[in-house]
Each structure stands twice: as C-alpha cells, then as structure tokens.
Amino acid sequence: DIVMTQSPDSLAVSLGERATINCKSSQSVLYSSSNKNYLAWYQQKPGQPPKLLIYWASTRESGVPDRFSGSGSGTDFTLTISNLQAGDVAVYYCQQYYTTPTFGGGTKVEIK
Amino acid sequence: EVRLVQSGAEVKRPGESLKISCKGSGYSFTSFWIGWVRQMPGKGLEWMGIIYPGDSDTRYRPSFQGQVTISADESINTAYLQWSSLKVSDTAMYYCATGGEVYKYWGQGTLVTVSS
C-alpha cells in the first residue's frame, strides 16, 4: 500500500486567513506517461459523507470555490484554503488513486 | 442527477450476518466502479474494495479480503456489502461511492453497530 501522511493533524485559522494542509505519499503518485498526479482531496463535515474538492492534484471539482487550491507533484502535495470561511470547518483528507486507493489520516480545520 | 442511496442503520449482535445496499440512479450503473469505504467512530476513511457492476469484477483491500463480500445486481442498480459473521470491531459508518477514478458521488452512509 502507498501510505499517505497528512500534517498537521489539526489547525486553527482565523476567518479570512489561509489554511495550508500537507500530504506526503510513501511513493510517487505521478504517472509518467500522462504526467498526472493521482491525488485527490476531500472535505468531510460532521455527519456528512466526504465531498470531492480536487483531483489530479490541482483540478478543482465543478462548483468548488476557487478559494480551494491544490498543488504539488510526485510525493508532496498541499491543499490551500484561502480566505477561510466558517463553512470551511471540516476534516480534509488526501487520497491517492495511483494504486489501490488509500487516504491520509485527515486534518481537522477549525476557526481560531 | 446522480444519486447513491444506502440502506438504513443496523444494530446487530456479534456473529450475525448482514447485507447493506447502495442503489444508484441518474447514471449508467454498469459503467462505473462502485467503491465501499469504512469510517470507524471518530476515525478516518478506509477504502475496502470496489466492484464493476457491468461484469461484477471485484477487488478488495487485502485487510478486508475474506472479511466482507461485495456484490452487485445490475437489474436493480444496486451494490451490496455483506458480512457472514459480524464482530464488534465492524462497528462503523460505511459509505458507497462512485464517479470514475475519484469518488465524485457518495451515498449518505449506513451506520452499522455491532454490540452484545
């Protein structure tokens, strides 16, 4: 299995500020022939199923605000939430789909 | 509109069997893999396995192989997750999901509680 390690486990950010979540894979999830990173980000709010935010490491899902952005390649990835809103309070997960899918442990984002 | 609707919450005893369901609508059910994801209380997401309803090709995460059975009935656009003998440690929320290589669409989840 590819192990996905997220950091930090939790963070508290003031409204309007930026939240940065890191995700590291135990091996590269970059498929060289397509030059695509098989990495997605999900948001899960309490009592709800996860919601797809980003795929191919940086492609926003339709309807996702552009405050959410993904970056990185190979083994190191970042989800950035700009201008944090109250509605962004959630747990965020990265997932690789290069091989048998695995998720990171999650990062809880709260308001400071 | 793509929808995945899961069966309702279950409370079972250890050793009992269980089959939960996930009914798809609004898309070609046989054309997309459906995955099952476990979320134990207060914990993260674990991918369990997938099925391609078009030909019932099924793959399991090794840790779930032999512990659960994934199946599908394309005639009623429904996928299933089944246990033959539940354990207390199977207590969790179970989600079905689909949408291609990433999970764009999710069911609402089925809470399974196993307690003596």
Coordinates of N, CA and C in Angstrom, one line a residue:
Chain A
D1 N 0.8 -1.2 0.0 CA 0.0 0.0 0.0 C 0.9 1.3 0.0
I2 N 0.4 2.3 -0.7 CA 1.0 3.6 -0.6 C 0.4 4.2 0.7
V3 N 1.3 4.7 1.6 CA 0.9 5.3 2.8 C 0.9 6.8 2.6
M4 N -0.2 7.4 3.0 CA -0.4 8.8 2.9 C -0.4 9.5 4.3
T5 N 0.5 10.4 4.4 CA 0.7 11.1 5.7 C 0.4 12.5 5.6
Q6 N -0.6 12.9 6.4 CA -1.0 14.3 6.4 C -0.5 15.1 7.6
S7 N -0.2 16.4 7.4 CA 0.2 17.2 8.5 C -0.4 18.6 8.3
P8 N -0.7 19.3 9.4 CA -0.8 18.8 10.7 C -2.1 18.0 10.9
D9 N -2.2 17.4 12.1 CA -3.5 16.7 12.4 C -4.6 17.6 12.6
S10 N -4.4 18.8 13.0 CA -5.4 19.8 13.2 C -4.8 21.2 13.1
L11 N -5.6 22.2 12.7 CA -5.1 23.6 12.8 C -6.3 24.5 13.0
A12 N -6.0 25.6 13.6 CA -7.0 26.6 13.9 C -6.5 27.9 13.1
V13 N -7.4 28.4 12.3 CA -7.1 29.6 11.5 C -8.2 30.6 11.7
S14 N -7.8 31.9 11.7 CA -8.7 33.0 11.8 C -9.5 33.1 10.5
L15 N -10.8 33.6 10.7 CA -11.6 33.9 9.5 C -10.9 34.8 8.5
G16 N -10.9 34.5 7.3 CA -10.3 35.3 6.3 C -8.8 35.0 6.0
E17 N -8.2 34.2 6.9 CA -6.8 33.8 6.7 C -6.7 32.6 5.9
R18 N -5.4 32.1 5.7 CA -5.2 31.0 4.9 C -4.9 29.7 5.7
A19 N -5.4 28.6 5.3 CA -5.1 27.3 5.9 C -4.3 26.5 4.9
T20 N -3.2 25.8 5.4 CA -2.4 25.0 4.5 C -2.3 23.6 5.1
I21 N -2.6 22.6 4.3 CA -2.6 21.2 4.7 C -1.6 20.5 3.8
N22 N -0.8 19.7 4.4 CA 0.2 18.9 3.6 C -0.1 17.5 3.6
C23 N 0.3 16.8 2.5 CA 0.1 15.4 2.3 C 1.3 14.8 1.6
K24 N 1.8 13.8 2.2 CA 3.0 13.1 1.7 C 2.7 11.7 1.4
S25 N 3.1 11.2 0.2 CA 2.9 9.8 -0.1 C 4.2 9.0 0.0
S26 N 4.1 7.8 0.4 CA 5.3 6.9 0.6 C 6.0 6.6 -0.7
Q27 N 5.3 6.8 -1.8 CA 6.0 6.6 -3.1 C 5.3 7.6 -4.1
S28 N 5.9 7.8 -5.2 CA 5.4 8.8 -6.1 C 4.0 8.3 -6.7
V29 N 3.1 9.3 -6.8 CA 1.8 9.0 -7.4 C 1.7 9.7 -8.8
L30 N 2.8 10.1 -9.3 CA 2.9 10.7 -10.6 C 3.1 9.6 -11.7
Y31 N 2.1 9.5 -12.6 CA 2.1 8.6 -13.7 C 2.9 9.2 -14.8
S32 N 4.0 8.8 -15.1 CA 4.9 9.5 -16.0 C 4.4 9.6 -17.5
S33 N 3.7 8.6 -17.9 CA 3.2 8.6 -19.3 C 2.2 9.7 -19.5
S34 N 1.4 10.0 -18.5 CA 0.4 11.0 -18.6 C 0.7 12.3 -18.0
N35 N 1.8 12.3 -17.2 CA 2.2 13.4 -16.4 C 1.1 13.9 -15.4
K36 N 0.4 12.9 -14.9 CA -0.7 13.3 -14.0 C -0.4 12.7 -12.6
N37 N -0.7 13.5 -11.6 CA -0.6 13.0 -10.2 C -1.9 12.5 -9.8
Y38 N -1.9 11.2 -9.3 CA -3.2 10.5 -9.0 C -3.5 10.8 -7.5
L39 N -3.8 12.1 -7.2 CA -4.0 12.6 -5.9 C -5.3 13.4 -5.8
A40 N -6.1 13.1 -4.9 CA -7.4 13.9 -4.7 C -7.5 14.4 -3.3
W41 N -8.3 15.4 -3.1 CA -8.6 16.0 -1.8 C -10.1 16.0 -1.6
Y42 N -10.5 15.6 -0.3 CA -11.9 15.6 0.1 C -12.1 16.4 1.3
Q43 N -13.3 16.9 1.4 CA -13.8 17.7 2.6 C -14.9 16.9 3.3
Q44 N -14.8 16.7 4.6 CA -15.9 16.0 5.3 C -16.3 16.8 6.5
K45 N -17.6 17.3 6.4 CA -18.2 18.0 7.5 C -18.9 17.0 8.4
P46 N -19.1 17.4 9.7 CA -19.7 16.4 10.7 C -21.0 15.9 10.2
G47 N -21.2 14.6 10.3 CA -22.5 14.0 9.9 C -22.7 13.9 8.4
Q48 N -21.7 14.2 7.6 CA -21.9 14.1 6.2 C -20.9 13.2 5.5
P49 N -21.2 12.7 4.3 CA -20.2 12.0 3.6 C -19.1 12.9 3.1
P50 N -17.9 12.4 2.7 CA -16.9 13.2 2.1 C -17.4 13.9 0.8
K51 N -16.8 15.0 0.5 CA -17.1 15.7 -0.7 C -15.8 15.9 -1.5
L52 N -15.8 15.6 -2.8 CA -14.6 15.7 -3.6 C -14.3 17.2 -3.8
L53 N -13.1 17.6 -3.6 CA -12.7 19.0 -3.8 C -11.8 19.2 -5.0
I54 N -10.8 18.3 -5.1 CA -9.7 18.5 -6.0 C -9.3 17.1 -6.5
Y55 N -9.0 16.9 -7.8 CA -8.4 15.7 -8.3 C -7.3 16.0 -9.2
W56 N -6.5 15.0 -9.7 CA -5.3 15.2 -10.4 C -4.4 16.3 -9.7
A57 N -4.5 16.3 -8.4 CA -3.7 17.1 -7.5 C -4.0 18.6 -7.5
S58 N -4.6 19.1 -8.6 CA -4.8 20.6 -8.7 C -6.1 21.0 -9.5
T59 N -6.8 20.0 -9.9 CA -8.0 20.3 -10.7 C -9.2 20.4 -9.7
R60 N -9.8 21.6 -9.7 CA -11.0 21.8 -8.8 C -12.2 21.1 -9.4
E61 N -12.9 20.4 -8.5 CA -14.2 19.8 -8.9 C -15.2 20.9 -9.2
S62 N -16.1 20.7 -10.1 CA -17.1 21.7 -10.5 C -17.9 22.1 -9.3
G63 N -18.0 23.5 -9.1 CA -18.8 24.0 -8.0 C -17.9 24.3 -6.8
V64 N -16.7 23.9 -6.8 CA -15.8 24.1 -5.6 C -15.3 25.6 -5.7
P65 N -15.4 26.3 -4.7 CA -14.9 27.7 -4.8 C -13.4 27.8 -5.1
D66 N -13.0 28.8 -5.8 CA -11.6 28.9 -6.1 C -10.7 29.3 -4.9
R67 N -11.3 29.5 -3.8 CA -10.5 29.6 -2.5 C -9.7 28.3 -2.2
F68 N -10.2 27.2 -2.8 CA -9.6 25.9 -2.5 C -8.6 25.7 -3.7
S69 N -7.4 25.4 -3.4 CA -6.4 25.1 -4.4 C -5.5 24.0 -4.0
G70 N -5.1 23.2 -5.0 CA -4.2 22.1 -4.7 C -2.9 22.2 -5.5
S71 N -1.8 21.8 -4.9 CA -0.5 21.9 -5.6 C 0.3 20.7 -5.2
G72 N 1.5 20.6 -5.9 CA 2.4 19.5 -5.6 C 2.5 18.5 -6.7
S73 N 3.6 17.7 -6.6 CA 3.8 16.6 -7.5 C 4.7 15.5 -6.9
G74 N 4.5 14.3 -7.5 CA 5.4 13.2 -7.0 C 4.9 12.7 -5.7
T75 N 5.5 13.1 -4.6 CA 5.2 12.6 -3.3 C 4.7 13.7 -2.3
D76 N 4.8 15.0 -2.7 CA 4.5 16.0 -1.8 C 3.4 17.0 -2.3
F77 N 2.3 17.1 -1.6 CA 1.1 17.8 -2.0 C 0.6 18.8 -1.0
T78 N -0.1 19.8 -1.4 CA -0.6 20.8 -0.5 C -2.0 21.2 -0.9
L79 N -2.9 21.3 0.1 CA -4.2 21.9 -0.1 C -4.2 23.2 0.6
T80 N -4.5 24.3 -0.1 CA -4.6 25.6 0.5 C -6.0 26.1 0.4
I81 N -6.5 26.6 1.6 CA -7.8 27.2 1.6 C -7.5 28.7 1.9
S82 N -7.8 29.5 1.0 CA -7.6 31.0 1.1 C -8.9 31.6 1.7
N83 N -8.7 32.7 2.4 CA -9.9 33.5 2.9 C -10.9 32.5 3.6
L84 N -10.4 31.9 4.6 CA -11.1 30.9 5.3 C -12.5 31.4 5.8
Q85 N -13.5 30.6 5.5 CA -14.9 30.9 5.9 C -15.4 30.0 7.0
A86 N -16.4 30.3 7.7 CA -16.9 29.5 8.8 C -17.4 28.1 8.2
G87 N -17.9 28.2 7.0 CA -18.4 26.9 6.4 C -17.3 26.0 6.0
D88 N -16.0 26.4 6.1 CA -14.9 25.5 5.7 C -14.5 24.6 6.9
V89 N -15.0 24.8 8.0 CA -14.7 23.9 9.2 C -15.1 22.5 8.8
A90 N -14.1 21.6 8.9 CA -14.3 20.3 8.4 C -13.0 19.5 8.6
V91 N -13.0 18.2 8.3 CA -11.8 17.4 8.2 C -11.5 17.2 6.7
Y92 N -10.3 17.4 6.4 CA -9.8 17.3 5.0 C -8.9 16.1 4.8
Y93 N -9.2 15.3 3.8 CA -8.4 14.1 3.5 C -7.8 14.1 2.1
C94 N -6.5 13.7 2.1 CA -6.0 13.4 0.7 C -6.1 11.9 0.4
Q95 N -6.1 11.6 -0.8 CA -6.3 10.2 -1.3 C -5.5 10.0 -2.5
Q96 N -4.7 8.9 -2.6 CA -4.0 8.6 -3.8 C -4.9 7.5 -4.5
Y97 N -4.9 7.6 -5.9 CA -5.6 6.6 -6.6 C -4.7 6.0 -7.7
Y98 N -3.4 6.1 -7.4 CA -2.3 5.6 -8.3 C -2.4 4.1 -8.3
T99 N -2.6 3.5 -7.1 CA -2.8 2.1 -6.9 C -4.0 1.9 -6.1
T100 N -4.2 0.7 -5.4 CA -5.3 0.5 -4.5 C -5.4 1.8 -3.6
P101 N -6.6 2.4 -3.7 CA -6.7 3.7 -3.1 C -6.4 3.7 -1.6
T102 N -5.7 4.7 -1.1 CA -5.5 4.9 0.3 C -5.7 6.4 0.6
F103 N -6.2 6.6 1.8 CA -6.5 8.0 2.3 C -5.4 8.4 3.4
G104 N -5.2 9.7 3.5 CA -4.4 10.2 4.6 C -5.3 10.2 5.8
G105 N -4.6 10.5 7.0 CA -5.3 10.4 8.3 C -6.3 11.5 8.6
G106 N -6.3 12.5 7.7 CA -7.2 13.6 7.9 C -6.6 14.8 8.7
T107 N -7.0 16.0 8.4 CA -6.6 17.2 9.0 C -7.9 18.0 9.4
K108 N -8.0 18.3 10.7 CA -9.2 19.0 11.2 C -8.9 20.5 11.1
V109 N -9.8 21.2 10.4 CA -9.6 22.7 10.3 C -10.7 23.3 11.2
E110 N -10.3 24.2 12.1 CA -11.2 24.9 13.0 C -10.9 26.4 12.9
I111 N -11.9 27.2 13.4 CA -11.7 28.6 13.4 C -11.0 29.0 14.7
K112 N -10.0 29.9 14.6 CA -9.3 30.4 15.8 C -10.2 31.5 16.4
Chain B
E1 N -29.7 13.8 -12.2 CA -28.9 13.9 -11.0 C -28.4 12.5 -10.5
V2 N -27.1 12.4 -10.3 CA -26.5 11.2 -9.8 C -26.8 11.0 -8.3
R3 N -27.4 9.9 -8.0 CA -27.7 9.7 -6.5 C -27.2 8.2 -6.2
L4 N -26.7 8.1 -5.0 CA -26.5 6.8 -4.4 C -27.2 6.8 -3.0
V5 N -28.2 5.9 -2.9 CA -29.0 5.9 -1.7 C -28.7 4.6 -1.0
Q6 N -28.3 4.7 0.2 CA -27.9 3.5 1.0 C -29.0 3.1 2.0
S7 N -29.0 1.8 2.3 CA -30.0 1.3 3.3 C -29.7 1.9 4.7
G8 N -30.7 1.7 5.5 CA -30.7 2.3 6.8 C -29.8 1.7 7.9
A9 N -29.7 2.4 9.0 CA -28.8 1.9 10.1 C -29.2 0.6 10.6
E10 N -28.2 -0.2 11.0 CA -28.4 -1.5 11.5 C -27.8 -1.7 12.9
V11 N -28.4 -2.4 13.7 CA -27.9 -2.8 15.0 C -27.9 -4.3 15.1
K12 N -26.7 -4.9 15.3 CA -26.6 -6.4 15.2 C -25.8 -6.9 16.4
R13 N -25.9 -8.2 16.6 CA -25.1 -8.9 17.6 C -23.9 -9.5 17.0
P14 N -22.8 -9.7 17.7 CA -21.7 -10.4 17.2 C -22.1 -11.8 16.7
G15 N -21.5 -12.1 15.5 CA -21.8 -13.4 14.9 C -22.9 -13.4 13.9
E16 N -23.8 -12.4 13.9 CA -24.9 -12.3 13.0 C -24.4 -11.9 11.6
S17 N -25.2 -12.2 10.6 CA -24.9 -11.8 9.2 C -25.6 -10.5 8.9
L18 N -25.1 -9.8 7.8 CA -25.7 -8.5 7.4 C -25.3 -8.3 6.0
K19 N -26.3 -7.7 5.3 CA -26.1 -7.2 3.9 C -26.6 -5.8 3.8
I20 N -25.8 -4.8 3.5 CA -26.3 -3.5 3.3 C -26.2 -3.1 1.8
S21 N -27.0 -2.1 1.4 CA -27.2 -1.9 0.0 C -26.9 -0.4 -0.4
C22 N -26.7 -0.2 -1.6 CA -26.4 1.1 -2.2 C -27.0 1.1 -3.6
K23 N -28.1 1.9 -3.7 CA -28.8 2.0 -5.0 C -28.4 3.2 -5.8
G24 N -28.0 3.0 -7.0 CA -27.6 4.1 -7.9 C -28.7 4.5 -8.8
S25 N -28.7 5.8 -9.1 CA -29.6 6.3 -10.1 C -29.0 7.6 -10.8
G26 N -29.6 7.9 -11.9 CA -29.1 9.1 -12.6 C -27.9 8.9 -13.5
Y27 N -27.4 7.7 -13.6 CA -26.2 7.5 -14.4 C -26.2 6.0 -14.9
S28 N -25.3 5.7 -15.7 CA -25.2 4.3 -16.2 C -24.5 3.4 -15.2
F29 N -25.4 2.7 -14.4 CA -24.9 2.0 -13.2 C -23.8 1.0 -13.6
T30 N -23.9 0.4 -14.8 CA -22.9 -0.7 -15.1 C -21.6 -0.2 -15.7
S31 N -21.5 1.1 -15.8 CA -20.3 1.7 -16.5 C -19.3 2.3 -15.5
F32 N -19.6 2.3 -14.2 CA -18.6 2.9 -13.3 C -18.4 2.0 -12.1
W33 N -17.2 1.9 -11.7 CA -16.8 1.2 -10.5 C -17.6 1.8 -9.3
I34 N -18.0 1.0 -8.3 CA -18.6 1.5 -7.1 C -17.6 1.0 -6.0
G35 N -17.2 1.9 -5.1 CA -16.4 1.5 -4.0 C -17.1 1.6 -2.7
W36 N -16.5 0.9 -1.7 CA -17.0 0.9 -0.3 C -15.9 1.4 0.6
V37 N -16.3 2.3 1.5 CA -15.3 3.0 2.3 C -15.8 2.9 3.8
R38 N -15.0 2.5 4.7 CA -15.3 2.4 6.1 C -14.8 3.6 6.9
Q39 N -15.6 4.0 7.8 CA -15.2 5.1 8.8 C -15.6 4.6 10.2
M40 N -14.6 4.2 10.9 CA -14.8 3.8 12.3 C -15.1 5.0 13.1
P41 N -15.8 4.9 14.3 CA -16.1 6.0 15.1 C -14.9 6.9 15.4
G42 N -15.1 8.2 15.0 CA -14.0 9.2 15.3 C -12.8 9.0 14.5
K43 N -12.8 8.2 13.5 CA -11.6 7.9 12.7 C -11.6 8.3 11.3
G44 N -10.6 8.0 10.5 CA -10.5 8.4 9.1 C -11.2 7.4 8.2
L45 N -10.9 7.6 6.9 CA -11.5 6.8 5.8 C -10.6 5.7 5.4
E46 N -11.2 4.5 5.2 CA -10.5 3.3 4.7 C -11.2 2.7 3.5
W47 N -10.5 2.6 2.4 CA -11.0 2.0 1.2 C -11.1 0.5 1.4
M48 N -12.3 -0.1 1.2 CA -12.4 -1.5 1.4 C -12.3 -2.4 0.2
G49 N -12.9 -1.9 -0.9 CA -13.0 -2.6 -2.1 C -13.9 -2.0 -3.1
I50 N -13.9 -2.5 -4.3 CA -14.7 -2.0 -5.4 C -15.3 -3.1 -6.3
I51 N -16.4 -2.7 -7.0 CA -17.0 -3.7 -7.9 C -17.4 -2.9 -9.2
Y52 N -17.2 -3.6 -10.3 CA -17.7 -3.1 -11.6 C -18.9 -3.8 -11.9
P53 N -20.1 -3.1 -11.7 CA -21.4 -3.8 -11.9 C -21.6 -4.4 -13.3
G54 N -20.9 -3.9 -14.3 CA -21.0 -4.4 -15.7 C -20.7 -5.8 -15.8
D55 N -19.6 -6.3 -15.1 CA -19.2 -7.7 -15.2 C -18.9 -8.3 -13.8
S56 N -19.2 -7.5 -12.7 CA -19.0 -8.0 -11.4 C -17.6 -8.2 -11.0
D57 N -16.7 -7.7 -11.8 CA -15.3 -7.7 -11.4 C -15.1 -7.0 -10.0
T58 N -14.5 -7.7 -9.1 CA -14.4 -7.2 -7.7 C -13.0 -7.2 -7.2
R59 N -12.6 -6.2 -6.5 CA -11.2 -6.1 -5.9 C -11.4 -5.7 -4.5
Y60 N -10.5 -6.3 -3.6 CA -10.6 -6.0 -2.2 C -9.2 -5.5 -1.7
R61 N -9.3 -4.6 -0.7 CA -8.1 -4.3 0.0 C -7.7 -5.6 0.8
P62 N -6.5 -6.0 0.8 CA -6.1 -7.3 1.4 C -6.6 -7.4 2.8
S63 N -6.7 -6.4 3.6 CA -7.1 -6.5 5.0 C -8.6 -6.8 5.1
F64 N -9.4 -6.6 4.0 CA -10.8 -6.8 4.0 C -11.1 -8.1 3.3
Q65 N -10.2 -8.6 2.5 CA -10.4 -9.9 1.8 C -10.8 -11.0 2.7
G66 N -11.9 -11.7 2.4 CA -12.4 -12.8 3.3 C -13.2 -12.3 4.5
Q67 N -13.2 -11.0 4.7 CA -13.9 -10.5 5.9 C -15.3 -10.0 5.4
V68 N -15.4 -9.5 4.2 CA -16.6 -9.0 3.6 C -16.8 -9.5 2.2
T69 N -18.0 -9.4 1.7 CA -18.2 -9.7 0.3 C -19.0 -8.5 -0.4
I70 N -18.4 -8.1 -1.5 CA -19.0 -7.0 -2.3 C -19.7 -7.7 -3.5
S71 N -20.9 -7.3 -3.8 CA -21.6 -7.8 -4.9 C -22.5 -6.7 -5.5
A72 N -23.1 -7.0 -6.6 CA -24.0 -6.0 -7.3 C -25.1 -6.8 -8.1
D73 N -26.2 -6.1 -8.2 CA -27.3 -6.6 -9.0 C -27.6 -5.5 -10.0
E74 N -27.1 -5.7 -11.2 CA -27.3 -4.6 -12.2 C -28.8 -4.5 -12.6
S75 N -29.6 -5.5 -12.4 CA -31.0 -5.4 -12.8 C -31.8 -4.4 -12.0
I76 N -31.2 -4.1 -10.8 CA -31.9 -3.1 -9.9 C -30.9 -2.0 -9.5
N77 N -29.8 -1.9 -10.2 CA -28.8 -0.8 -10.0 C -28.4 -0.7 -8.5
T78 N -28.1 -1.9 -7.9 CA -27.8 -1.9 -6.5 C -26.5 -2.7 -6.2
A79 N -25.7 -2.1 -5.4 CA -24.5 -2.8 -4.9 C -24.6 -3.1 -3.5
Y80 N -23.9 -4.1 -3.0 CA -24.1 -4.7 -1.7 C -22.7 -4.8 -1.0
L81 N -22.8 -4.8 0.3 CA -21.6 -5.1 1.2 C -22.2 -6.0 2.2
Q82 N -21.5 -7.2 2.4 CA -22.1 -8.3 3.2 C -21.1 -8.8 4.1
W83 N -21.6 -9.2 5.3 CA -20.8 -9.9 6.3 C -21.5 -11.2 6.7
S84 N -20.7 -12.3 6.9 CA -21.3 -13.5 7.3 C -21.3 -13.7 8.8
S85 N -20.4 -13.0 9.5 CA -20.3 -13.1 10.9 C -19.7 -11.9 11.5
L86 N -20.5 -11.0 11.9 CA -20.1 -9.7 12.4 C -19.3 -9.7 13.7
K87 N -18.4 -8.8 13.8 CA -17.6 -8.6 15.0 C -17.9 -7.2 15.6
V88 N -17.6 -7.0 16.9 CA -17.8 -5.7 17.5 C -17.0 -4.7 16.7
S89 N -15.8 -5.1 16.2 CA -14.9 -4.2 15.5 C -15.4 -3.8 14.2
D90 N -16.5 -4.4 13.7 CA -17.1 -3.9 12.4 C -18.0 -2.7 12.6
T91 N -18.2 -2.3 13.9 CA -19.0 -1.1 14.1 C -18.4 0.1 13.4
A92 N -19.1 0.7 12.5 CA -18.6 1.8 11.7 C -19.7 2.4 10.9
M93 N -19.4 3.5 10.2 CA -20.2 4.1 9.1 C -19.6 3.5 7.8
Y94 N -20.4 3.0 7.0 CA -20.0 2.5 5.7 C -20.6 3.4 4.6
Y95 N -19.7 3.8 3.7 CA -20.1 4.6 2.5 C -19.9 3.9 1.2
C96 N -20.8 4.0 0.3 CA -20.6 3.6 -1.1 C -20.2 4.9 -1.8
A97 N -19.5 4.8 -2.9 CA -19.1 6.0 -3.7 C -18.8 5.6 -5.1
T98 N -18.9 6.5 -6.0 CA -18.6 6.2 -7.4 C -18.2 7.5 -8.1
G99 N -17.9 7.4 -9.4 CA -17.6 8.6 -10.2 C -16.4 8.5 -11.0
G100 N -15.9 7.3 -11.3 CA -14.7 7.2 -12.1 C -13.5 6.9 -11.2
E101 N -12.3 7.6 -11.5 CA -11.1 7.2 -10.8 C -11.1 7.9 -9.4
V102 N -11.9 8.9 -9.2 CA -12.1 9.5 -7.9 C -13.6 9.5 -7.6
Y103 N -13.8 9.7 -6.3 CA -15.2 9.5 -5.8 C -15.9 10.8 -5.8
K104 N -16.6 11.1 -6.9 CA -17.3 12.3 -7.1 C -18.7 12.2 -6.4
Y105 N -19.2 11.0 -6.3 CA -20.6 10.9 -5.7 C -20.5 9.8 -4.6
W106 N -21.2 10.2 -3.5 CA -21.2 9.4 -2.3 C -22.6 9.1 -1.8
G107 N -22.8 7.9 -1.3 CA -24.0 7.7 -0.6 C -24.1 8.4 0.8
Q108 N -25.2 8.4 1.4 CA -25.3 9.1 2.7 C -24.7 8.3 3.9
G109 N -24.3 7.1 3.6 CA -23.7 6.3 4.7 C -24.7 5.4 5.4
T110 N -24.2 4.2 5.8 CA -25.0 3.3 6.6 C -24.3 3.0 7.9
L111 N -24.8 3.3 9.0 CA -24.2 3.1 10.3 C -24.5 1.7 10.7
V112 N -23.5 0.9 11.0 CA -23.6 -0.5 11.4 C -23.0 -0.5 12.9
T113 N -23.9 -0.9 13.8 CA -23.5 -1.0 15.2 C -23.6 -2.5 15.6
V114 N -22.4 -3.0 16.1 CA -22.4 -4.4 16.5 C -22.1 -4.5 18.0
S115 N -23.0 -5.0 18.7 CA -22.9 -4.9 20.2 C -23.6 -6.1 20.8
S116 N -23.0 -6.7 21.8 CA -23.6 -7.8 22.5 C -24.6 -7.2 23.6

